[in-house]
């Protein structure tokens, strides 16, 4: 099948605990020609997270040096921590013809849209804000104050979902994965 020489940049955003990581893991299990872009963050790793696999964990000083050196496609301060997408790795992977998927917040997606208008922007939404709060509580990794901040951010994020090319509701993970796969397949078939 004909494939464009450059890979597609796929951006997946959505509120905290909506299931972005779960959807991406399922996609990565099925597609070998999608590369996951590992983000850089200043937040502390969770118990099950591994440096260089889930995130590159750095100090705030290191992160700010990377900003000064223009090493990010996008970066933002979210939930009191910095997050960013390393530029060189993404651009090299796209140039090799492989698709790259970014799991980033709405601030970062807005930055990416300015530089990569050809990107595919997908917003993963919860079935309801009540369900989202239950998922955050179930995760058991956040204080009550952190949950309140995440819920405030989720409300704002939901209002800005209209800035995306596609919205997929993650009610049932398998259905959400199928819808995201359909978007990717359609975008790969699109005539430029």
Short mmCIF file of N, CA and C in Angstrom, two decimals, residues 23-190:
data_model
loop_
_atom_site.label_atom_id
_atom_site.label_comp_id
_atom_site.label_asym_id
_atom_site.label_seq_id
_atom_site.Cartn_x
_atom_site.Cartn_y
_atom_site.Cartn_z
N UNK A 23 -5.52 3.55 26.03
CA UNK A 23 -5.82 3.54 24.59
C UNK A 23 -4.52 3.45 23.78
N UNK A 24 -3.53 4.23 24.17
CA UNK A 24 -2.26 4.21 23.44
C UNK A 24 -1.58 2.85 23.56
N UNK A 25 -1.61 2.24 24.73
CA UNK A 25 -1.01 0.91 24.90
C UNK A 25 -1.67 -0.09 23.96
N UNK A 26 -2.99 -0.06 23.85
CA UNK A 26 -3.71 -0.97 22.95
C UNK A 26 -3.34 -0.71 21.50
N UNK A 27 -3.19 0.56 21.12
CA UNK A 27 -2.79 0.88 19.75
C UNK A 27 -1.37 0.37 19.47
N UNK A 28 -0.48 0.58 20.41
CA UNK A 28 0.91 0.15 20.23
C UNK A 28 1.02 -1.37 20.13
N UNK A 29 0.14 -2.09 20.83
CA UNK A 29 0.14 -3.54 20.75
C UNK A 29 -0.25 -4.02 19.35
N UNK A 30 -1.09 -3.23 18.67
CA UNK A 30 -1.60 -3.65 17.37
C UNK A 30 -0.78 -3.12 16.19
N UNK A 31 -0.27 -1.91 16.31
CA UNK A 31 0.45 -1.28 15.20
C UNK A 31 1.93 -1.15 15.52
N UNK A 32 2.77 -1.79 14.70
CA UNK A 32 4.20 -1.66 14.90
C UNK A 32 4.77 -0.41 14.23
N UNK A 33 3.97 0.24 13.37
CA UNK A 33 4.48 1.42 12.66
C UNK A 33 3.99 2.73 13.29
N UNK A 34 3.64 2.68 14.57
CA UNK A 34 3.35 3.89 15.34
C UNK A 34 4.36 3.93 16.48
N UNK A 35 4.99 5.07 16.62
CA UNK A 35 5.95 5.26 17.69
C UNK A 35 5.33 6.17 18.74
N UNK A 36 5.50 5.82 20.00
CA UNK A 36 5.00 6.63 21.10
C UNK A 36 6.09 7.61 21.51
N UNK A 37 5.76 8.88 21.55
CA UNK A 37 6.72 9.88 21.96
C UNK A 37 6.70 9.98 23.49
N UNK A 38 7.83 9.66 24.09
CA UNK A 38 7.96 9.74 25.54
C UNK A 38 8.19 11.20 25.93
N UNK A 39 7.33 11.72 26.80
CA UNK A 39 7.42 13.11 27.24
C UNK A 39 8.43 13.27 28.37
N UNK A 40 8.85 14.51 28.54
CA UNK A 40 9.72 14.90 29.63
C UNK A 40 8.84 15.56 30.68
N UNK A 41 9.07 15.27 31.96
CA UNK A 41 8.28 15.90 33.02
C UNK A 41 9.11 16.17 34.26
N UNK A 42 8.63 17.14 35.03
CA UNK A 42 9.26 17.45 36.31
C UNK A 42 8.52 16.79 37.47
N UNK A 43 7.39 16.12 37.19
CA UNK A 43 6.65 15.51 38.29
C UNK A 43 7.36 14.24 38.75
N UNK A 44 7.07 13.86 39.98
CA UNK A 44 7.67 12.66 40.54
C UNK A 44 7.05 11.42 39.89
N UNK A 45 7.86 10.39 39.66
CA UNK A 45 7.29 9.16 39.07
C UNK A 45 6.33 8.48 40.02
N UNK A 46 5.29 7.88 39.44
CA UNK A 46 4.39 7.04 40.23
C UNK A 46 5.08 5.70 40.45
N UNK A 47 4.55 4.90 41.32
CA UNK A 47 5.18 3.63 41.72
C UNK A 47 5.50 2.75 40.51
N UNK A 48 4.57 2.65 39.55
CA UNK A 48 4.74 1.72 38.44
C UNK A 48 5.41 2.34 37.21
N UNK A 49 5.90 3.57 37.31
CA UNK A 49 6.48 4.25 36.15
C UNK A 49 8.00 4.11 36.10
N UNK A 50 8.50 4.02 34.86
CA UNK A 50 9.92 3.83 34.64
C UNK A 50 10.48 4.99 33.81
N UNK A 51 11.60 5.56 34.26
CA UNK A 51 12.25 6.65 33.56
C UNK A 51 12.68 6.18 32.16
N UNK A 52 12.35 6.99 31.14
CA UNK A 52 12.71 6.66 29.77
C UNK A 52 11.68 5.80 29.06
N UNK A 53 10.75 5.24 29.81
CA UNK A 53 9.69 4.41 29.23
C UNK A 53 8.36 5.16 29.31
N UNK A 54 7.97 5.53 30.53
CA UNK A 54 6.72 6.26 30.73
C UNK A 54 6.93 7.75 30.52
N UNK A 55 8.00 8.27 31.07
CA UNK A 55 8.41 9.67 30.95
C UNK A 55 9.92 9.73 31.12
N UNK A 56 10.50 10.85 30.70
CA UNK A 56 11.85 11.19 31.12
C UNK A 56 11.66 12.13 32.31
N UNK A 57 12.06 11.71 33.48
CA UNK A 57 11.87 12.50 34.70
C UNK A 57 13.10 13.38 34.91
N UNK A 58 12.89 14.70 34.96
CA UNK A 58 14.00 15.64 35.12
C UNK A 58 13.64 16.67 36.19
N UNK A 59 14.65 17.40 36.63
CA UNK A 59 14.42 18.48 37.60
C UNK A 59 13.84 19.69 36.87
N UNK A 60 13.28 20.61 37.62
CA UNK A 60 12.75 21.84 37.03
C UNK A 60 13.87 22.64 36.36
N UNK A 61 15.05 22.65 36.95
CA UNK A 61 16.21 23.36 36.36
C UNK A 61 16.57 22.75 35.01
N UNK A 62 16.64 21.42 34.94
CA UNK A 62 16.95 20.75 33.67
C UNK A 62 15.89 21.06 32.61
N UNK A 63 14.62 21.04 33.04
CA UNK A 63 13.53 21.30 32.10
C UNK A 63 13.65 22.71 31.52
N UNK A 64 13.91 23.68 32.39
CA UNK A 64 14.02 25.07 31.92
C UNK A 64 15.22 25.26 30.99
N UNK A 65 16.30 24.51 31.20
CA UNK A 65 17.44 24.54 30.27
C UNK A 65 17.02 24.01 28.90
N UNK A 66 16.21 22.96 28.89
CA UNK A 66 15.71 22.40 27.63
C UNK A 66 14.83 23.40 26.90
N UNK A 67 14.02 24.16 27.64
CA UNK A 67 13.20 25.21 27.04
C UNK A 67 14.11 26.25 26.38
N UNK A 68 15.12 26.70 27.12
CA UNK A 68 16.06 27.72 26.62
C UNK A 68 16.80 27.24 25.38
N UNK A 69 17.03 25.93 25.28
CA UNK A 69 17.74 25.35 24.13
C UNK A 69 16.80 24.95 22.99
N UNK A 70 15.51 25.32 23.09
CA UNK A 70 14.51 25.02 22.05
C UNK A 70 14.44 23.53 21.72
N UNK A 71 14.40 22.70 22.77
CA UNK A 71 14.41 21.25 22.58
C UNK A 71 13.02 20.62 22.59
N UNK A 72 11.97 21.45 22.69
CA UNK A 72 10.62 20.91 22.76
C UNK A 72 9.78 21.34 21.56
N UNK A 73 8.92 20.44 21.10
CA UNK A 73 7.87 20.79 20.14
C UNK A 73 6.83 21.62 20.86
N UNK A 74 6.55 21.21 22.09
CA UNK A 74 5.59 21.90 22.95
C UNK A 74 5.97 21.62 24.38
N UNK A 75 5.55 22.52 25.24
CA UNK A 75 5.71 22.30 26.67
C UNK A 75 4.65 23.11 27.40
N UNK A 76 4.34 22.68 28.60
CA UNK A 76 3.33 23.38 29.39
C UNK A 76 3.53 23.03 30.86
N UNK A 77 2.99 23.89 31.70
CA UNK A 77 2.93 23.61 33.13
C UNK A 77 1.50 23.17 33.42
N UNK A 78 1.36 21.94 33.89
CA UNK A 78 0.05 21.34 34.14
C UNK A 78 0.07 20.71 35.53
N UNK A 79 -0.97 20.97 36.31
CA UNK A 79 -1.06 20.39 37.66
C UNK A 79 0.23 20.64 38.45
N UNK A 80 0.79 21.86 38.34
CA UNK A 80 1.96 22.26 39.12
C UNK A 80 3.28 21.66 38.64
N UNK A 81 3.27 20.91 37.53
CA UNK A 81 4.49 20.31 36.99
C UNK A 81 4.64 20.66 35.52
N UNK A 82 5.87 20.60 35.03
CA UNK A 82 6.15 20.84 33.62
C UNK A 82 6.14 19.53 32.85
N UNK A 83 5.63 19.62 31.61
CA UNK A 83 5.62 18.50 30.68
C UNK A 83 6.05 19.02 29.31
N UNK A 84 6.80 18.24 28.55
CA UNK A 84 7.20 18.67 27.23
C UNK A 84 7.48 17.50 26.31
N UNK A 85 7.39 17.77 24.99
CA UNK A 85 7.64 16.75 23.97
C UNK A 85 8.97 17.05 23.29
N UNK A 86 9.94 16.13 23.40
CA UNK A 86 11.25 16.36 22.80
C UNK A 86 11.18 16.43 21.27
N UNK A 87 11.70 17.52 20.72
CA UNK A 87 11.58 17.81 19.29
C UNK A 87 12.37 16.85 18.39
N UNK A 88 13.64 16.65 18.66
CA UNK A 88 14.51 15.89 17.76
C UNK A 88 14.01 14.48 17.51
N UNK A 89 13.63 13.79 18.57
CA UNK A 89 13.16 12.41 18.45
C UNK A 89 11.91 12.32 17.57
N UNK A 90 10.96 13.22 17.78
CA UNK A 90 9.71 13.21 17.00
C UNK A 90 10.00 13.49 15.53
N UNK A 91 10.78 14.53 15.26
CA UNK A 91 11.05 14.90 13.87
C UNK A 91 11.84 13.82 13.13
N UNK A 92 12.80 13.19 13.80
CA UNK A 92 13.57 12.10 13.18
C UNK A 92 12.66 10.92 12.86
N UNK A 93 11.76 10.58 13.77
CA UNK A 93 10.86 9.44 13.56
C UNK A 93 9.89 9.71 12.42
N UNK A 94 9.32 10.92 12.37
CA UNK A 94 8.41 11.28 11.27
C UNK A 94 9.15 11.24 9.93
N UNK A 95 10.37 11.75 9.90
CA UNK A 95 11.16 11.77 8.67
C UNK A 95 11.46 10.36 8.16
N UNK A 96 11.51 9.39 9.08
CA UNK A 96 11.78 8.00 8.68
C UNK A 96 10.54 7.32 8.09
N UNK A 97 9.39 8.01 8.12
CA UNK A 97 8.15 7.45 7.57
C UNK A 97 7.25 6.81 8.60
N UNK A 98 7.67 6.81 9.85
CA UNK A 98 6.87 6.19 10.91
C UNK A 98 5.95 7.24 11.54
N UNK A 99 4.72 6.81 11.86
CA UNK A 99 3.79 7.68 12.56
C UNK A 99 4.24 7.84 14.01
N UNK A 100 3.92 9.00 14.60
CA UNK A 100 4.25 9.28 16.00
C UNK A 100 2.97 9.72 16.70
N UNK A 101 2.72 9.14 17.87
CA UNK A 101 1.57 9.55 18.66
C UNK A 101 2.06 10.28 19.91
N UNK A 102 1.45 11.45 20.16
CA UNK A 102 1.77 12.25 21.33
C UNK A 102 0.59 12.20 22.27
N UNK A 103 0.86 11.98 23.54
CA UNK A 103 -0.17 12.06 24.59
C UNK A 103 0.11 13.36 25.34
N UNK A 104 -0.63 14.41 24.96
CA UNK A 104 -0.36 15.72 25.55
C UNK A 104 -1.65 16.43 25.95
N UNK A 105 -1.50 17.43 26.80
CA UNK A 105 -2.66 18.18 27.27
C UNK A 105 -3.09 19.20 26.21
N UNK A 106 -4.19 19.91 26.48
CA UNK A 106 -4.75 20.83 25.49
C UNK A 106 -3.84 22.03 25.23
N UNK A 107 -3.10 22.48 26.25
CA UNK A 107 -2.17 23.59 26.03
C UNK A 107 -1.10 23.17 25.03
N UNK A 108 -0.54 21.99 25.24
CA UNK A 108 0.49 21.48 24.34
C UNK A 108 -0.04 21.25 22.94
N UNK A 109 -1.25 20.71 22.85
CA UNK A 109 -1.85 20.46 21.53
C UNK A 109 -2.02 21.76 20.75
N UNK A 110 -2.41 22.84 21.44
CA UNK A 110 -2.56 24.14 20.78
C UNK A 110 -1.21 24.63 20.25
N UNK A 111 -0.13 24.39 20.99
CA UNK A 111 1.20 24.77 20.52
C UNK A 111 1.60 23.94 19.30
N UNK A 112 1.32 22.63 19.34
CA UNK A 112 1.68 21.75 18.23
C UNK A 112 0.91 22.15 16.98
N UNK A 113 -0.35 22.53 17.14
CA UNK A 113 -1.20 22.88 16.00
C UNK A 113 -0.62 24.07 15.22
N UNK A 114 0.07 24.97 15.92
CA UNK A 114 0.68 26.13 15.25
C UNK A 114 1.82 25.71 14.33
N UNK A 115 2.58 24.70 14.73
CA UNK A 115 3.75 24.27 13.97
C UNK A 115 3.50 23.07 13.07
N UNK A 116 2.51 22.26 13.40
CA UNK A 116 2.24 21.02 12.67
C UNK A 116 0.75 20.95 12.33
N UNK A 117 0.30 21.85 11.44
CA UNK A 117 -1.13 21.87 11.10
C UNK A 117 -1.60 20.56 10.48
N UNK A 118 -0.68 19.81 9.89
CA UNK A 118 -1.05 18.54 9.27
C UNK A 118 -1.23 17.42 10.29
N UNK A 119 -1.01 17.71 11.55
CA UNK A 119 -1.20 16.70 12.60
C UNK A 119 -2.66 16.28 12.70
N UNK A 120 -2.86 15.12 13.28
CA UNK A 120 -4.21 14.56 13.48
C UNK A 120 -4.53 14.73 14.96
N UNK A 121 -5.51 15.57 15.28
CA UNK A 121 -5.81 15.93 16.66
C UNK A 121 -7.06 15.21 17.14
N UNK A 122 -6.88 14.33 18.14
CA UNK A 122 -7.97 13.51 18.68
C UNK A 122 -8.14 13.84 20.16
N UNK A 123 -9.37 14.15 20.55
CA UNK A 123 -9.68 14.43 21.95
C UNK A 123 -10.40 13.23 22.53
N UNK A 124 -9.86 12.65 23.59
CA UNK A 124 -10.47 11.52 24.27
C UNK A 124 -11.28 12.07 25.45
N UNK A 125 -12.58 11.86 25.40
CA UNK A 125 -13.49 12.43 26.40
C UNK A 125 -14.05 11.34 27.30
N UNK A 126 -14.35 11.69 28.55
CA UNK A 126 -15.02 10.73 29.43
C UNK A 126 -16.51 10.70 29.11
N UNK A 127 -17.22 9.65 29.52
CA UNK A 127 -18.67 9.63 29.30
C UNK A 127 -19.37 10.72 30.10
N UNK A 128 -18.79 11.12 31.24
CA UNK A 128 -19.33 12.21 32.05
C UNK A 128 -18.23 12.67 33.01
N UNK A 129 -18.41 13.87 33.56
CA UNK A 129 -17.44 14.36 34.55
C UNK A 129 -17.52 13.54 35.84
N UNK A 130 -18.70 13.05 36.18
CA UNK A 130 -18.86 12.22 37.38
C UNK A 130 -18.06 10.92 37.24
N UNK A 131 -18.13 10.32 36.07
CA UNK A 131 -17.37 9.09 35.81
C UNK A 131 -15.87 9.38 35.86
N UNK A 132 -15.46 10.51 35.32
CA UNK A 132 -14.05 10.89 35.33
C UNK A 132 -13.55 11.03 36.77
N UNK A 133 -14.33 11.70 37.61
CA UNK A 133 -13.92 11.86 39.01
C UNK A 133 -13.81 10.51 39.71
N UNK A 134 -14.71 9.61 39.41
CA UNK A 134 -14.65 8.26 40.00
C UNK A 134 -13.38 7.54 39.56
N UNK A 135 -12.98 7.72 38.31
CA UNK A 135 -11.74 7.09 37.81
C UNK A 135 -10.51 7.66 38.51
N UNK A 136 -10.50 8.98 38.72
CA UNK A 136 -9.37 9.61 39.40
C UNK A 136 -9.29 9.09 40.84
N UNK A 137 -10.45 9.02 41.51
CA UNK A 137 -10.49 8.53 42.89
C UNK A 137 -9.99 7.07 42.96
N UNK A 138 -10.44 6.27 42.00
CA UNK A 138 -10.08 4.84 41.98
C UNK A 138 -8.58 4.64 41.79
N UNK A 139 -7.96 5.55 41.04
CA UNK A 139 -6.52 5.46 40.80
C UNK A 139 -5.75 5.52 42.10
N UNK A 140 -6.25 6.31 43.06
CA UNK A 140 -5.67 6.35 44.39
C UNK A 140 -4.29 6.98 44.50
N UNK A 141 -3.93 7.83 43.54
CA UNK A 141 -2.59 8.43 43.56
C UNK A 141 -2.61 9.92 43.88
N UNK A 142 -3.80 10.51 44.01
CA UNK A 142 -3.90 11.96 44.18
C UNK A 142 -4.57 12.32 45.50
N UNK A 143 -4.13 13.44 46.08
CA UNK A 143 -4.78 13.98 47.27
C UNK A 143 -6.12 14.58 46.86
N UNK A 144 -6.96 14.88 47.84
CA UNK A 144 -8.26 15.48 47.54
C UNK A 144 -8.08 16.83 46.83
N UNK A 145 -7.09 17.61 47.25
CA UNK A 145 -6.82 18.90 46.61
C UNK A 145 -6.41 18.68 45.15
N UNK A 146 -5.55 17.71 44.90
CA UNK A 146 -5.11 17.41 43.53
C UNK A 146 -6.29 16.96 42.67
N UNK A 147 -7.20 16.18 43.25
CA UNK A 147 -8.39 15.74 42.51
C UNK A 147 -9.25 16.94 42.13
N UNK A 148 -9.41 17.87 43.07
CA UNK A 148 -10.19 19.08 42.77
C UNK A 148 -9.56 19.88 41.64
N UNK A 149 -8.24 20.01 41.64
CA UNK A 149 -7.54 20.73 40.56
C UNK A 149 -7.75 20.00 39.24
N UNK A 150 -7.61 18.69 39.26
CA UNK A 150 -7.79 17.90 38.02
C UNK A 150 -9.21 18.04 37.48
N UNK A 151 -10.19 18.07 38.36
CA UNK A 151 -11.58 18.21 37.91
C UNK A 151 -11.85 19.60 37.34
N UNK A 152 -11.28 20.63 37.96
CA UNK A 152 -11.40 21.99 37.40
C UNK A 152 -10.79 22.04 36.01
N UNK A 153 -9.60 21.45 35.87
CA UNK A 153 -8.93 21.42 34.56
C UNK A 153 -9.74 20.62 33.55
N UNK A 154 -10.33 19.52 34.00
CA UNK A 154 -11.12 18.67 33.08
C UNK A 154 -12.30 19.44 32.51
N UNK A 155 -12.95 20.24 33.34
CA UNK A 155 -14.08 21.04 32.86
C UNK A 155 -13.63 22.00 31.77
N UNK A 156 -12.51 22.67 32.00
CA UNK A 156 -11.97 23.59 30.98
C UNK A 156 -11.57 22.84 29.72
N UNK A 157 -10.93 21.68 29.90
CA UNK A 157 -10.50 20.89 28.74
C UNK A 157 -11.69 20.45 27.89
N UNK A 158 -12.76 20.03 28.54
CA UNK A 158 -13.95 19.59 27.80
C UNK A 158 -14.52 20.73 26.96
N UNK A 159 -14.46 21.95 27.49
CA UNK A 159 -14.97 23.10 26.75
C UNK A 159 -14.12 23.40 25.51
N UNK A 160 -12.87 22.99 25.51
CA UNK A 160 -11.97 23.27 24.39
C UNK A 160 -11.81 22.09 23.43
N UNK A 161 -12.57 21.04 23.64
CA UNK A 161 -12.49 19.86 22.77
C UNK A 161 -12.86 20.17 21.33
N UNK A 162 -13.64 21.22 21.11
CA UNK A 162 -14.05 21.57 19.75
C UNK A 162 -12.89 22.00 18.87
N UNK A 163 -11.72 22.25 19.44
CA UNK A 163 -10.54 22.63 18.68
C UNK A 163 -9.83 21.44 18.05
N UNK A 164 -10.36 20.25 18.28
CA UNK A 164 -9.75 19.02 17.76
C UNK A 164 -10.45 18.56 16.48
N UNK A 165 -9.76 17.69 15.72
CA UNK A 165 -10.33 17.14 14.49
C UNK A 165 -11.38 16.07 14.81
N UNK A 166 -11.15 15.32 15.89
CA UNK A 166 -12.01 14.21 16.26
C UNK A 166 -12.21 14.19 17.77
N UNK A 167 -13.40 13.76 18.20
CA UNK A 167 -13.67 13.52 19.62
C UNK A 167 -14.12 12.07 19.75
N UNK A 168 -13.46 11.34 20.65
CA UNK A 168 -13.80 9.94 20.91
C UNK A 168 -14.14 9.83 22.39
N UNK A 169 -15.33 9.32 22.70
CA UNK A 169 -15.75 9.12 24.09
C UNK A 169 -15.23 7.77 24.56
N UNK A 170 -14.52 7.78 25.68
CA UNK A 170 -13.98 6.54 26.25
C UNK A 170 -14.93 6.02 27.32
N UNK A 171 -16.01 5.40 26.86
CA UNK A 171 -16.95 4.75 27.76
C UNK A 171 -16.49 3.31 27.99
N UNK A 172 -16.28 2.61 26.91
CA UNK A 172 -15.72 1.26 26.92
C UNK A 172 -14.39 1.32 26.19
N UNK A 173 -13.33 0.87 26.82
CA UNK A 173 -11.98 1.01 26.26
C UNK A 173 -11.88 0.40 24.85
N UNK A 174 -12.41 -0.81 24.68
CA UNK A 174 -12.28 -1.48 23.38
C UNK A 174 -12.93 -0.65 22.27
N UNK A 175 -14.09 -0.07 22.54
CA UNK A 175 -14.77 0.76 21.54
C UNK A 175 -13.97 2.03 21.25
N UNK A 176 -13.42 2.64 22.28
CA UNK A 176 -12.62 3.85 22.09
C UNK A 176 -11.39 3.54 21.24
N UNK A 177 -10.75 2.43 21.52
CA UNK A 177 -9.56 2.02 20.74
C UNK A 177 -9.94 1.81 19.28
N UNK A 178 -11.07 1.14 19.04
CA UNK A 178 -11.52 0.90 17.66
C UNK A 178 -11.77 2.22 16.92
N UNK A 179 -12.36 3.19 17.62
CA UNK A 179 -12.63 4.48 16.98
C UNK A 179 -11.33 5.22 16.68
N UNK A 180 -10.37 5.19 17.60
CA UNK A 180 -9.09 5.85 17.34
C UNK A 180 -8.37 5.15 16.18
N UNK A 181 -8.43 3.82 16.14
CA UNK A 181 -7.83 3.08 15.01
C UNK A 181 -8.48 3.49 13.70
N UNK A 182 -9.80 3.66 13.71
CA UNK A 182 -10.51 4.07 12.49
C UNK A 182 -10.04 5.44 12.01
N UNK A 183 -9.83 6.35 12.95
CA UNK A 183 -9.34 7.68 12.59
C UNK A 183 -7.96 7.57 11.94
N UNK A 184 -7.08 6.78 12.53
CA UNK A 184 -5.72 6.63 11.99
C UNK A 184 -5.76 6.01 10.60
N UNK A 185 -6.57 4.98 10.43
CA UNK A 185 -6.68 4.34 9.11
C UNK A 185 -7.19 5.35 8.08
N UNK A 186 -8.22 6.10 8.44
CA UNK A 186 -8.77 7.10 7.51
C UNK A 186 -7.72 8.15 7.17
N UNK A 187 -6.97 8.61 8.16
CA UNK A 187 -5.95 9.63 7.90
C UNK A 187 -4.83 9.09 7.02
N UNK A 188 -4.50 7.83 7.16
CA UNK A 188 -3.46 7.23 6.32
C UNK A 188 -3.92 7.11 4.87
N UNK A 189 -5.23 7.02 4.66
CA UNK A 189 -5.79 6.91 3.32
C UNK A 189 -6.10 8.26 2.68
N UNK A 190 -6.01 9.31 3.47
CA UNK A 190 -6.36 10.65 2.99
C UNK A 190 -5.44 11.12 1.87
#
